mmCIF file of C-alpha atoms in Angstrom:
data_model
loop_
_atom_site.group_PDB
_atom_site.id
_atom_site.type_symbol
_atom_site.label_atom_id
_atom_site.label_comp_id
_atom_site.label_asym_id
_atom_site.label_seq_id
_atom_site.Cartn_x
_atom_site.Cartn_y
_atom_site.Cartn_z
ATOM 1 C CA UNK A 15 -27.452 58.681 84.419
ATOM 2 C CA UNK A 16 -23.976 57.245 86.582
ATOM 3 C CA UNK A 17 -20.741 58.130 85.314
ATOM 4 C CA UNK A 18 -19.947 54.062 84.763
ATOM 5 C CA UNK A 19 -22.647 54.428 82.279
ATOM 6 C CA UNK A 20 -21.569 54.938 78.858
ATOM 7 C CA UNK A 21 -24.441 55.108 75.746
ATOM 8 C CA UNK A 22 -22.347 53.196 72.911
ATOM 9 C CA UNK A 23 -22.426 54.819 69.446
ATOM 10 C CA UNK A 24 -24.322 52.668 66.489
ATOM 11 C CA UNK A 25 -20.899 52.655 64.686
ATOM 12 C CA UNK A 26 -19.620 50.710 68.349
ATOM 13 C CA UNK A 27 -23.067 48.512 68.318
ATOM 14 C CA UNK A 28 -22.511 47.168 64.756
ATOM 15 C CA UNK A 29 -18.744 46.260 65.464
ATOM 16 C CA UNK A 30 -19.731 44.358 68.489
ATOM 17 C CA UNK A 31 -22.716 42.822 66.427
ATOM 18 C CA UNK A 32 -19.949 41.821 64.088
ATOM 19 C CA UNK A 33 -17.782 40.263 67.090
ATOM 20 C CA UNK A 34 -20.479 37.589 68.406
ATOM 21 C CA UNK A 35 -22.509 35.279 66.832
ATOM 22 C CA UNK A 36 -25.001 34.174 69.780
ATOM 23 C CA UNK A 37 -27.978 36.268 70.688
ATOM 24 C CA UNK A 38 -31.756 36.269 71.695
ATOM 25 C CA UNK A 39 -34.818 37.160 70.218
ATOM 26 C CA UNK A 40 -37.595 38.669 72.610
ATOM 27 C CA UNK A 41 -40.906 38.547 70.599
ATOM 28 C CA UNK A 42 -44.840 38.675 71.685
ATOM 29 C CA UNK A 43 -46.416 35.049 71.467
ATOM 30 C CA UNK A 44 -50.372 36.014 72.274
ATOM 31 C CA UNK A 45 -49.396 39.388 74.550
ATOM 32 C CA UNK A 46 -46.962 37.809 76.759
ATOM 33 C CA UNK A 47 -43.431 38.226 76.181
ATOM 34 C CA UNK A 48 -41.006 35.038 75.002
ATOM 35 C CA UNK A 49 -37.428 34.780 74.246
ATOM 36 C CA UNK A 50 -35.191 32.497 72.341
ATOM 37 C CA UNK A 51 -31.246 32.260 71.812
ATOM 38 C CA UNK A 52 -30.263 32.376 68.186
ATOM 39 C CA UNK A 53 -27.229 31.691 66.227
ATOM 40 C CA UNK A 54 -26.752 34.619 64.204
ATOM 41 C CA UNK A 55 -24.970 36.511 61.563
ATOM 42 C CA UNK A 56 -24.969 39.666 59.632
ATOM 43 C CA UNK A 57 -26.294 40.390 56.363
ATOM 44 C CA UNK A 58 -25.692 43.576 54.541
ATOM 45 C CA UNK A 59 -25.656 44.950 58.240
ATOM 46 C CA UNK A 60 -29.009 43.283 58.893
ATOM 47 C CA UNK A 61 -29.356 40.500 61.728
ATOM 48 C CA UNK A 62 -30.083 37.363 60.371
ATOM 49 C CA UNK A 63 -30.513 33.832 61.998
ATOM 50 C CA UNK A 64 -32.528 30.488 60.918
ATOM 51 C CA UNK A 65 -35.663 29.001 62.424
ATOM 52 C CA UNK A 66 -36.962 25.451 62.258
ATOM 53 C CA UNK A 67 -40.166 24.764 60.370
ATOM 54 C CA UNK A 68 -42.653 23.945 63.214
ATOM 55 C CA UNK A 69 -40.859 25.528 65.919
ATOM 56 C CA UNK A 70 -42.314 28.362 68.428
ATOM 57 C CA UNK A 71 -39.713 30.732 67.109
ATOM 58 C CA UNK A 72 -40.743 30.383 63.708
ATOM 59 C CA UNK A 73 -44.456 31.064 64.377
ATOM 60 C CA UNK A 74 -43.569 33.730 66.376
ATOM 61 C CA UNK A 75 -41.362 35.752 64.491
ATOM 62 C CA UNK A 76 -43.305 36.199 61.515
ATOM 63 C CA UNK A 77 -44.097 39.505 60.399
ATOM 64 C CA UNK A 78 -43.491 40.496 63.858
ATOM 65 C CA UNK A 79 -41.534 43.116 65.598
ATOM 66 C CA UNK A 80 -38.822 41.601 67.724
ATOM 67 C CA UNK A 81 -35.863 43.025 69.764
ATOM 68 C CA UNK A 82 -32.250 40.985 69.508
ATOM 69 C CA UNK A 83 -29.879 41.572 72.509
ATOM 70 C CA UNK A 84 -25.821 40.506 72.770
ATOM 71 C CA UNK A 85 -24.257 40.735 75.995
ATOM 72 C CA UNK A 86 -20.755 40.654 77.256
ATOM 73 C CA UNK A 87 -19.506 40.779 80.845
ATOM 74 C CA UNK A 88 -16.087 40.492 82.688
ATOM 75 C CA UNK A 89 -16.611 38.973 86.195
ATOM 76 C CA UNK A 90 -13.534 40.013 86.868
ATOM 77 C CA UNK A 91 -13.536 43.613 86.514
ATOM 78 C CA UNK A 92 -17.328 43.745 87.005
ATOM 79 C CA UNK A 93 -17.910 45.545 83.335
ATOM 80 C CA UNK A 94 -20.342 44.831 80.977
ATOM 81 C CA UNK A 95 -22.123 45.897 77.827
ATOM 82 C CA UNK A 96 -25.491 45.096 75.854
ATOM 83 C CA UNK A 97 -26.395 45.820 72.394
ATOM 84 C CA UNK A 98 -30.172 45.859 71.422
ATOM 85 C CA UNK A 99 -31.590 46.089 67.944
ATOM 86 C CA UNK A 100 -35.753 46.205 67.699
ATOM 87 C CA UNK A 101 -37.098 46.115 64.259
ATOM 88 C CA UNK A 102 -39.674 44.225 62.058
ATOM 89 C CA UNK A 103 -38.952 40.710 60.588
ATOM 90 C CA UNK A 104 -38.731 39.320 57.235
ATOM 91 C CA UNK A 105 -38.048 36.348 55.342
ATOM 92 C CA UNK A 106 -35.223 36.376 53.009
ATOM 93 C CA UNK A 107 -35.686 36.212 49.260
ATOM 94 C CA UNK A 108 -33.592 33.297 47.191
ATOM 95 C CA UNK A 109 -31.296 35.833 46.067
ATOM 96 C CA UNK A 110 -30.728 36.938 49.458
ATOM 97 C CA UNK A 111 -30.791 33.323 50.537
ATOM 98 C CA UNK A 112 -27.662 32.744 48.012
ATOM 99 C CA UNK A 113 -25.721 35.338 50.054
ATOM 100 C CA UNK A 114 -27.030 33.991 53.479
ATOM 101 C CA UNK A 115 -25.614 30.675 52.279
ATOM 102 C CA UNK A 116 -21.509 31.991 52.899
ATOM 103 C CA UNK A 117 -22.663 32.870 56.391
ATOM 104 C CA UNK A 118 -22.222 30.378 59.284
ATOM 105 C CA UNK A 119 -25.941 29.992 60.349
ATOM 106 C CA UNK A 120 -27.056 27.325 62.093
ATOM 107 C CA UNK A 121 -30.350 27.280 63.600
ATOM 108 C CA UNK A 122 -30.187 26.731 67.218
ATOM 109 C CA UNK A 123 -33.028 24.244 67.953
ATOM 110 C CA UNK A 124 -32.963 22.793 65.224
ATOM 111 C CA UNK A 125 -35.840 21.714 62.343
ATOM 112 C CA UNK A 126 -34.955 22.274 58.617
ATOM 113 C CA UNK A 127 -32.674 25.226 57.439
ATOM 114 C CA UNK A 128 -34.561 26.651 54.531
ATOM 115 C CA UNK A 129 -35.906 29.605 56.999
ATOM 116 C CA UNK A 130 -33.664 32.579 57.559
ATOM 117 C CA UNK A 131 -35.262 35.406 58.957
ATOM 118 C CA UNK A 132 -33.669 39.289 58.570
ATOM 119 C CA UNK A 133 -34.464 42.236 61.172
ATOM 120 C CA UNK A 134 -34.642 45.681 59.754
ATOM 121 C CA UNK A 135 -33.431 48.007 62.310
ATOM 122 C CA UNK A 136 -35.856 50.637 63.789
ATOM 123 C CA UNK A 137 -32.961 50.919 66.600
ATOM 124 C CA UNK A 138 -29.150 49.926 67.361
ATOM 125 C CA UNK A 139 -28.708 51.308 70.757
ATOM 126 C CA UNK A 140 -26.094 50.020 73.113
ATOM 127 C CA UNK A 141 -24.781 50.802 76.858
ATOM 128 C CA UNK A 142 -21.240 49.633 78.406
ATOM 129 C CA UNK A 143 -20.841 49.545 81.914
ATOM 130 C CA UNK A 144 -17.344 50.236 82.919
ATOM 131 C CA UNK A 145 -17.666 48.888 86.462
ATOM 132 C CA UNK A 146 -20.860 47.569 88.574
ATOM 133 C CA UNK A 147 -21.316 49.697 91.632
ATOM 134 C CA UNK A 148 -20.431 48.764 95.018
ATOM 135 C CA UNK A 149 -22.816 47.031 96.800
ATOM 136 C CA UNK A 150 -25.033 49.032 99.355
ATOM 137 C CA UNK A 151 -23.908 48.645 102.812
ATOM 138 C CA UNK B 26 -37.575 17.142 67.784
ATOM 139 C CA UNK B 27 -34.000 16.200 66.907
ATOM 140 C CA UNK B 28 -32.252 13.593 69.135
ATOM 141 C CA UNK B 29 -29.450 16.042 69.988
ATOM 142 C CA UNK B 30 -32.238 18.143 71.792
ATOM 143 C CA UNK B 31 -32.747 17.888 75.132
ATOM 144 C CA UNK B 32 -35.724 19.023 77.396
ATOM 145 C CA UNK B 33 -34.235 19.736 80.620
ATOM 146 C CA UNK B 34 -36.478 18.522 83.777
ATOM 147 C CA UNK B 35 -37.636 21.556 86.219
ATOM 148 C CA UNK B 36 -34.889 20.669 88.593
ATOM 149 C CA UNK B 37 -32.139 20.962 86.028
ATOM 150 C CA UNK B 38 -33.467 24.387 84.937
ATOM 151 C CA UNK B 39 -33.358 25.494 88.768
ATOM 152 C CA UNK B 40 -29.979 24.204 89.129
ATOM 153 C CA UNK B 41 -28.815 26.200 86.131
ATOM 154 C CA UNK B 42 -30.531 29.322 87.864
ATOM 155 C CA UNK B 43 -28.422 28.921 90.949
ATOM 156 C CA UNK B 44 -25.222 28.755 88.652
ATOM 157 C CA UNK B 45 -25.431 31.974 87.012
ATOM 158 C CA UNK B 46 -26.074 35.274 87.953
ATOM 159 C CA UNK B 47 -26.474 37.349 84.680
ATOM 160 C CA UNK B 48 -29.763 37.079 82.608
ATOM 161 C CA UNK B 49 -32.122 38.863 80.055
ATOM 162 C CA UNK B 50 -35.481 40.048 81.063
ATOM 163 C CA UNK B 51 -37.758 40.302 77.753
ATOM 164 C CA UNK B 52 -40.990 42.481 78.425
ATOM 165 C CA UNK B 53 -43.431 44.530 76.453
ATOM 166 C CA UNK B 54 -43.025 48.244 76.286
ATOM 167 C CA UNK B 55 -46.504 50.010 74.431
ATOM 168 C CA UNK B 56 -46.748 46.345 72.548
ATOM 169 C CA UNK B 57 -43.207 46.221 71.039
ATOM 170 C CA UNK B 58 -40.740 43.796 72.735
ATOM 171 C CA UNK B 59 -37.723 45.122 74.804
ATOM 172 C CA UNK B 60 -35.005 43.368 76.139
ATOM 173 C CA UNK B 61 -32.794 44.133 79.399
ATOM 174 C CA UNK B 62 -29.608 42.339 80.993
ATOM 175 C CA UNK B 63 -29.976 42.151 84.698
ATOM 176 C CA UNK B 64 -27.997 40.898 87.703
ATOM 177 C CA UNK B 65 -29.976 38.188 89.304
ATOM 178 C CA UNK B 66 -30.279 36.562 92.506
ATOM 179 C CA UNK B 67 -32.731 33.664 93.823
ATOM 180 C CA UNK B 68 -34.836 34.388 96.719
ATOM 181 C CA UNK B 69 -37.225 31.320 97.897
ATOM 182 C CA UNK B 70 -36.427 29.887 94.503
ATOM 183 C CA UNK B 71 -37.588 33.131 92.624
ATOM 184 C CA UNK B 72 -35.802 34.836 90.684
ATOM 185 C CA UNK B 73 -35.013 38.649 91.567
ATOM 186 C CA UNK B 74 -33.247 41.584 90.394
ATOM 187 C CA UNK B 75 -33.008 45.121 91.118
ATOM 188 C CA UNK B 76 -34.008 47.898 88.921
ATOM 189 C CA UNK B 77 -33.080 51.739 89.090
ATOM 190 C CA UNK B 78 -35.644 54.905 89.641
ATOM 191 C CA UNK B 79 -36.767 56.252 86.550
ATOM 192 C CA UNK B 80 -35.104 53.281 84.255
ATOM 193 C CA UNK B 81 -36.945 51.745 81.388
ATOM 194 C CA UNK B 82 -36.567 48.692 82.852
ATOM 195 C CA UNK B 83 -38.345 49.546 86.184
ATOM 196 C CA UNK B 84 -41.094 51.140 84.290
ATOM 197 C CA UNK B 85 -41.527 48.104 82.117
ATOM 198 C CA UNK B 86 -41.814 45.757 84.497
ATOM 199 C CA UNK B 87 -44.102 46.992 86.892
ATOM 200 C CA UNK B 88 -47.045 44.349 87.380
ATOM 201 C CA UNK B 89 -45.745 43.164 84.109
ATOM 202 C CA UNK B 90 -45.676 39.732 82.826
ATOM 203 C CA UNK B 91 -41.816 38.960 81.768
ATOM 204 C CA UNK B 92 -39.851 36.373 80.483
ATOM 205 C CA UNK B 93 -36.249 35.932 82.269
ATOM 206 C CA UNK B 94 -33.346 33.630 80.162
ATOM 207 C CA UNK B 95 -30.158 32.346 80.743
ATOM 208 C CA UNK B 96 -28.152 30.591 78.549
ATOM 209 C CA UNK B 97 -24.383 29.252 77.951
ATOM 210 C CA UNK B 98 -22.576 27.717 75.106
ATOM 211 C CA UNK B 99 -19.255 26.361 74.321
ATOM 212 C CA UNK B 100 -18.370 26.927 70.866
ATOM 213 C CA UNK B 101 -15.397 24.134 71.170
ATOM 214 C CA UNK B 102 -18.219 21.112 71.302
ATOM 215 C CA UNK B 103 -20.880 23.712 69.523
ATOM 216 C CA UNK B 104 -22.918 22.528 72.642
ATOM 217 C CA UNK B 105 -25.550 25.091 74.326
ATOM 218 C CA UNK B 106 -28.498 25.316 76.810
ATOM 219 C CA UNK B 107 -31.132 28.040 78.202
ATOM 220 C CA UNK B 108 -33.567 28.469 80.454
ATOM 221 C CA UNK B 109 -36.761 30.712 80.598
ATOM 222 C CA UNK B 110 -38.732 31.576 83.611
ATOM 223 C CA UNK B 111 -41.947 33.349 82.484
ATOM 224 C CA UNK B 112 -44.250 35.077 85.321
ATOM 225 C CA UNK B 113 -45.525 38.030 86.562
ATOM 226 C CA UNK B 114 -43.644 41.102 88.452
ATOM 227 C CA UNK B 115 -43.871 42.041 92.027
ATOM 228 C CA UNK B 116 -42.074 44.130 93.985
ATOM 229 C CA UNK B 117 -40.481 42.517 97.265
ATOM 230 C CA UNK B 118 -42.302 44.034 100.426
ATOM 231 C CA UNK B 119 -40.168 45.032 103.476
ATOM 232 C CA UNK B 120 -39.392 41.556 105.086
ATOM 233 C CA UNK B 121 -38.753 40.146 101.582
ATOM 234 C CA UNK B 122 -36.024 43.131 100.686
ATOM 235 C CA UNK B 123 -34.307 41.928 104.183
ATOM 236 C CA UNK B 124 -34.129 38.559 102.855
ATOM 237 C CA UNK B 125 -32.788 40.001 99.769
ATOM 238 C CA UNK B 126 -30.474 42.009 101.357
ATOM 239 C CA UNK B 127 -28.116 38.597 101.795
ATOM 240 C CA UNK B 128 -28.171 38.302 97.995
ATOM 241 C CA UNK B 129 -25.457 39.963 95.813
ATOM 242 C CA UNK B 130 -27.739 41.733 93.864
ATOM 243 C CA UNK B 131 -26.913 45.082 92.342
ATOM 244 C CA UNK B 132 -28.324 46.832 89.404
ATOM 245 C CA UNK B 133 -26.788 46.425 86.058
ATOM 246 C CA UNK B 134 -27.665 50.060 84.645
ATOM 247 C CA UNK B 135 -27.511 51.813 87.916
ATOM 248 C CA UNK B 136 -29.991 53.993 89.651
ATOM 249 C CA UNK B 137 -30.855 53.691 93.503
ATOM 250 C CA UNK B 138 -30.945 50.010 94.990
ATOM 251 C CA UNK B 139 -34.601 50.166 96.571
ATOM 252 C CA UNK B 140 -36.242 48.466 94.066
ATOM 253 C CA UNK B 141 -36.433 44.617 94.031
ATOM 254 C CA UNK B 142 -38.368 42.546 91.699
ATOM 255 C CA UNK B 143 -39.133 39.572 91.841
ATOM 256 C CA UNK B 144 -40.500 36.953 89.170
ATOM 257 C CA UNK B 145 -43.461 34.896 90.315
ATOM 258 C CA UNK B 146 -42.824 31.700 87.814
ATOM 259 C CA UNK B 147 -46.025 30.283 85.781
ATOM 260 C CA UNK B 148 -43.073 28.301 83.973
ATOM 261 C CA UNK B 149 -39.434 27.151 83.968
ATOM 262 C CA UNK B 150 -38.577 25.846 80.465
ATOM 263 C CA UNK B 151 -35.259 24.565 79.554
ATOM 264 C CA UNK B 152 -33.540 23.049 76.654
ATOM 265 C CA UNK B 153 -29.920 21.640 76.038
ATOM 266 C CA UNK B 154 -28.359 21.244 72.619
ATOM 267 C CA UNK B 155 -25.580 18.475 72.871
ATOM 268 C CA UNK B 156 -24.182 19.648 69.299
ATOM 269 C CA UNK B 157 -25.177 22.259 66.751
ATOM 270 C CA UNK B 158 -26.463 20.127 63.593
ATOM 271 C CA UNK B 159 -23.594 20.203 60.804
ATOM 272 C CA UNK B 160 -23.820 22.761 58.205
ATOM 273 C CA UNK B 161 -25.930 22.278 55.304
ATOM 274 C CA UNK B 162 -23.553 21.174 52.091
#
């Protein structure tokens, strides 16, 4: 591991998750990786996002293990970071849905908005790159 | 499908792929989805990115089918877009590596820079959201 690559603490990862609102969900669809951008929020610290009825995303994430990613980068300083949450999905209960109603959640790709998916994290990991390496000469 | 969701043509997707330089690779690792940010370039229209020796990404993408995603969004207008390339990976030949040397490729997470991975696309798809829907009331 190079000295310009830093592993983020879970606390740092959770802070970054609080700042952003768009991420990507990676999930297997018939054994082939698929990836979907989502608007997300945090419910009791867990990532939650909405899926529209009949969408590919909704079908894919039902009772699935998914990876959820956010990242950011500064092209001027060539620095960047990423946070990845891996865990099983579940749909919210009615009571949880009421809590989720206070979040600014909207489905990225439309459809109705009754389906809120929660990721129960098995792992939360992150990395920060202080600067990208020089180009090979 | 809602009227504010537009399917992008392959030509539009390819144009967007030419503009960006950071994307995410989704791949299965022991049956579980994983997702990695990468710096990428285009070689003969195909997505290429570098992996460092000994990295999780390098191990995961060898002879694998992956999904590669880029996206962009405007929080002011609540509009966004995403492009996803799905295909099999291969390492570049020596001759292709020379061509890749002209690209501004750097590994996101370090390691050596001898391993350039190419995605041969089975599909290139994209969507644009003119605006996000209003919040439920």
